[in-house]
CSV table of C-alpha atoms in Angstrom, one decimal:
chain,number,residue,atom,x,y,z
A,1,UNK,CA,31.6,38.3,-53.7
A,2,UNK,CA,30.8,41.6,-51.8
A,3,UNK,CA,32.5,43.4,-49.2
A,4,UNK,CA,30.4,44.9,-46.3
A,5,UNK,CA,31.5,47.4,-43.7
A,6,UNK,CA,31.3,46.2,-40.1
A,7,UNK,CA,32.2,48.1,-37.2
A,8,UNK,CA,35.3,50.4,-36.8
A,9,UNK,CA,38.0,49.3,-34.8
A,10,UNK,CA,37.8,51.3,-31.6
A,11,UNK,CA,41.4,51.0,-30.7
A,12,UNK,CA,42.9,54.1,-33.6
A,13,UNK,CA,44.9,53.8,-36.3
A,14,UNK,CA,47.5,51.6,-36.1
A,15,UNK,CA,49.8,49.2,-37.4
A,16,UNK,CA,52.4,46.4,-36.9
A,17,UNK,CA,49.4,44.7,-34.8
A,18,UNK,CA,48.6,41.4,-33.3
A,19,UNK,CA,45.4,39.7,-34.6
A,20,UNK,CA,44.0,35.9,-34.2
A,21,UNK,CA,40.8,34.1,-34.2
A,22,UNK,CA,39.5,31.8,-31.6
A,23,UNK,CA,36.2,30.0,-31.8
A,24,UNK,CA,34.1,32.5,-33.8
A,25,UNK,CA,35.3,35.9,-32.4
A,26,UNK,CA,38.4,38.2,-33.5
A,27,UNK,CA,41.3,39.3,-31.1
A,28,UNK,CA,43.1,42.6,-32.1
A,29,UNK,CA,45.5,44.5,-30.2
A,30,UNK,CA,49.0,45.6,-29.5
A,31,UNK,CA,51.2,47.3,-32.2
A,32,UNK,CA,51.9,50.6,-33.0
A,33,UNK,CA,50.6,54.4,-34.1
A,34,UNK,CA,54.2,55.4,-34.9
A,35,UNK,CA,55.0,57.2,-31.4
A,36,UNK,CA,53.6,55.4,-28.9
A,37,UNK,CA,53.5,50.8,-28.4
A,38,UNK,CA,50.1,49.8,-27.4
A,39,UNK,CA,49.1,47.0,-25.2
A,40,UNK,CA,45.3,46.7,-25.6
A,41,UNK,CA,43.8,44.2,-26.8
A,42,UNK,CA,39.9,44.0,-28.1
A,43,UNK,CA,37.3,41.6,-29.2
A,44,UNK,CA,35.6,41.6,-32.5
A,45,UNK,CA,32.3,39.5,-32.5
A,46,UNK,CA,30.9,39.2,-36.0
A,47,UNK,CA,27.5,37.8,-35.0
A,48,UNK,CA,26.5,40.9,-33.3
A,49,UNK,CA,29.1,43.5,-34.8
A,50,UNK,CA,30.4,44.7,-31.8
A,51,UNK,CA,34.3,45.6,-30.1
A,52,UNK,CA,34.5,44.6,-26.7
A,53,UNK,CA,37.7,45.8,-24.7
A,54,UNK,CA,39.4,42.7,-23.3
A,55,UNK,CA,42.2,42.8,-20.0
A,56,UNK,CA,45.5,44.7,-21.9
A,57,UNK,CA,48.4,42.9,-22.7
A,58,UNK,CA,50.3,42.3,-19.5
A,59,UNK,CA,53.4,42.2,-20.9
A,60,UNK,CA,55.4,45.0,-22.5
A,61,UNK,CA,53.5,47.4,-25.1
A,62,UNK,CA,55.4,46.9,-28.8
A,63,UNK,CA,54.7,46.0,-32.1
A,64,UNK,CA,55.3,43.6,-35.3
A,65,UNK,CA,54.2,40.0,-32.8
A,66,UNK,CA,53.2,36.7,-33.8
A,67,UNK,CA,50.9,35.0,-33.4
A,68,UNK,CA,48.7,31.7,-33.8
A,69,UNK,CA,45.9,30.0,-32.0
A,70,UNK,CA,45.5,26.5,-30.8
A,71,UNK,CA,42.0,24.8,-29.8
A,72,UNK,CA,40.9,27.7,-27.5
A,73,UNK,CA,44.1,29.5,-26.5
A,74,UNK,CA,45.6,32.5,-28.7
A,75,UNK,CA,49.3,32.8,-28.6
A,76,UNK,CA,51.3,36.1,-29.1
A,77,UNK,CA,54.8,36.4,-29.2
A,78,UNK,CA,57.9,38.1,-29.9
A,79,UNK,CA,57.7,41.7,-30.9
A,80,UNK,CA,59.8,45.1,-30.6
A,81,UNK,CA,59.3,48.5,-28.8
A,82,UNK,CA,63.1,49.5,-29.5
A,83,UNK,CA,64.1,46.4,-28.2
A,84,UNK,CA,63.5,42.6,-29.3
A,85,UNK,CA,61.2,40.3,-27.3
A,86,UNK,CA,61.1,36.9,-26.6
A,87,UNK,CA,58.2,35.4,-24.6
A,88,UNK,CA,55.5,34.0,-25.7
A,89,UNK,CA,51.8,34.5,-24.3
A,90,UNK,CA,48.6,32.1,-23.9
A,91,UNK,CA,45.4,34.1,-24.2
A,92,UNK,CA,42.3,32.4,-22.6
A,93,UNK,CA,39.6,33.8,-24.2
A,94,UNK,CA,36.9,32.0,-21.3
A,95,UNK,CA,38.7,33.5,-18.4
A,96,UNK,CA,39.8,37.0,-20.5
A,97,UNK,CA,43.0,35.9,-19.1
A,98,UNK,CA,47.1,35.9,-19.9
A,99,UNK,CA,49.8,33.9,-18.6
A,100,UNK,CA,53.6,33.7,-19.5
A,101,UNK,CA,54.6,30.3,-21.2
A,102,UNK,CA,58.0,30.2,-22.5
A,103,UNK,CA,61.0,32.2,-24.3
A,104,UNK,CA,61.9,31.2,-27.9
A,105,UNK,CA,65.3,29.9,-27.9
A,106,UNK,CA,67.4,31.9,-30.4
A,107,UNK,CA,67.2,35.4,-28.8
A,108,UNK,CA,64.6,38.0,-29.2
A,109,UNK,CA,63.3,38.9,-32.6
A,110,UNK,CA,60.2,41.1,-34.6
A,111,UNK,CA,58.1,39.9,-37.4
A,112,UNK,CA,58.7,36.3,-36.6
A,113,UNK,CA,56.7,33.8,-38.5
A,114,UNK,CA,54.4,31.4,-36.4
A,115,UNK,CA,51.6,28.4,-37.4
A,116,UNK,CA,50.4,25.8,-35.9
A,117,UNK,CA,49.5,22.1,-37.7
A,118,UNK,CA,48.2,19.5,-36.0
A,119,UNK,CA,47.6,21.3,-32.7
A,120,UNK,CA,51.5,22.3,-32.4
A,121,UNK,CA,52.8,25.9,-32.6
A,122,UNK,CA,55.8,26.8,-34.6
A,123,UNK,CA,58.0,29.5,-35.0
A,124,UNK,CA,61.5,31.6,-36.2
A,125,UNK,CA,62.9,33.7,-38.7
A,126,UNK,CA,62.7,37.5,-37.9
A,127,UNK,CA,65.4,39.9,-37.2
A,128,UNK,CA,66.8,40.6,-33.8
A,129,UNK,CA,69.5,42.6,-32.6
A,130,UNK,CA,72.0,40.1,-34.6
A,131,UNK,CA,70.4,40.3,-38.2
A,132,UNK,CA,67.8,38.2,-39.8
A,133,UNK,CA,67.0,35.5,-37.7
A,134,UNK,CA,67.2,31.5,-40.0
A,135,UNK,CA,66.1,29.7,-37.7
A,136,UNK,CA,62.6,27.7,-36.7
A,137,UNK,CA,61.5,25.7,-33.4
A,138,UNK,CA,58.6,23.6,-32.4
A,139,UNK,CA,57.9,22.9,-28.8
């Protein structure tokens, strides 16, 4: 029941980020510092208390993602820089690698809500250019 401080991030203040967990080590990245999207993304491992700089984002800079992990693979998705995304990213931590996987069907959208059960993702609500987004997919 005590709170230690670790390392700072090394990425600035920020907020609206991306963050997930896969096998042990912390992923943070993306978001916003009020002017200006980012699209790095960084490392946290516990064990040794150390930020490592990963490949950036390849896909737009923005803010207020989603994101899950399944087995190995983090997913990041979604998002706004002005605009309302779509896509939806894989994350291989082995390779420090990202590839394109899909679109969410339902238009773009921030601050969606995503899980994943069982080893499936899921994901919806949000607001997009249309409103507040009701509605939820799985693959």
């Amino acid at each position: 029941n005590t709170w230690l401080q670790r390392a700072s991030f090394p990425g600035g203040v920020r907020y609206q980020h991306a963050s997930l967990v896969i096998a042990l080590k912390a992923y943070v990245g993306l978001g916003t510092d009020e002017n200006v999207n980012k699209d790095d993304w960084w490392e946290y491992n516990p064990g040794t208390n150390v930020w490592t700089q990963m490949n950036d984002f390849p896909g737009a800079a923005r803010a207020s993602v989603s994101t899950f992990t399944l087995g190995n693979r983090g997913f990041v998705m979604c998002g706004s820089n002005g605009g309302f995304f779509d896509d939806l990213w894989d994350y291989n931590q082995y390779w420090d690698s990202w590839s394109i996987r899909a679109s969410l069907p339902g238009a773009g959208r921030r601050n969606c809500i995503s899980f994943a059960i069982n080893n499936i993702g899921y994901a919806g609500l949000g607001k997009g250019s249309g409103g507040i987004k009701q509605t939820f997919y799985d693959p």
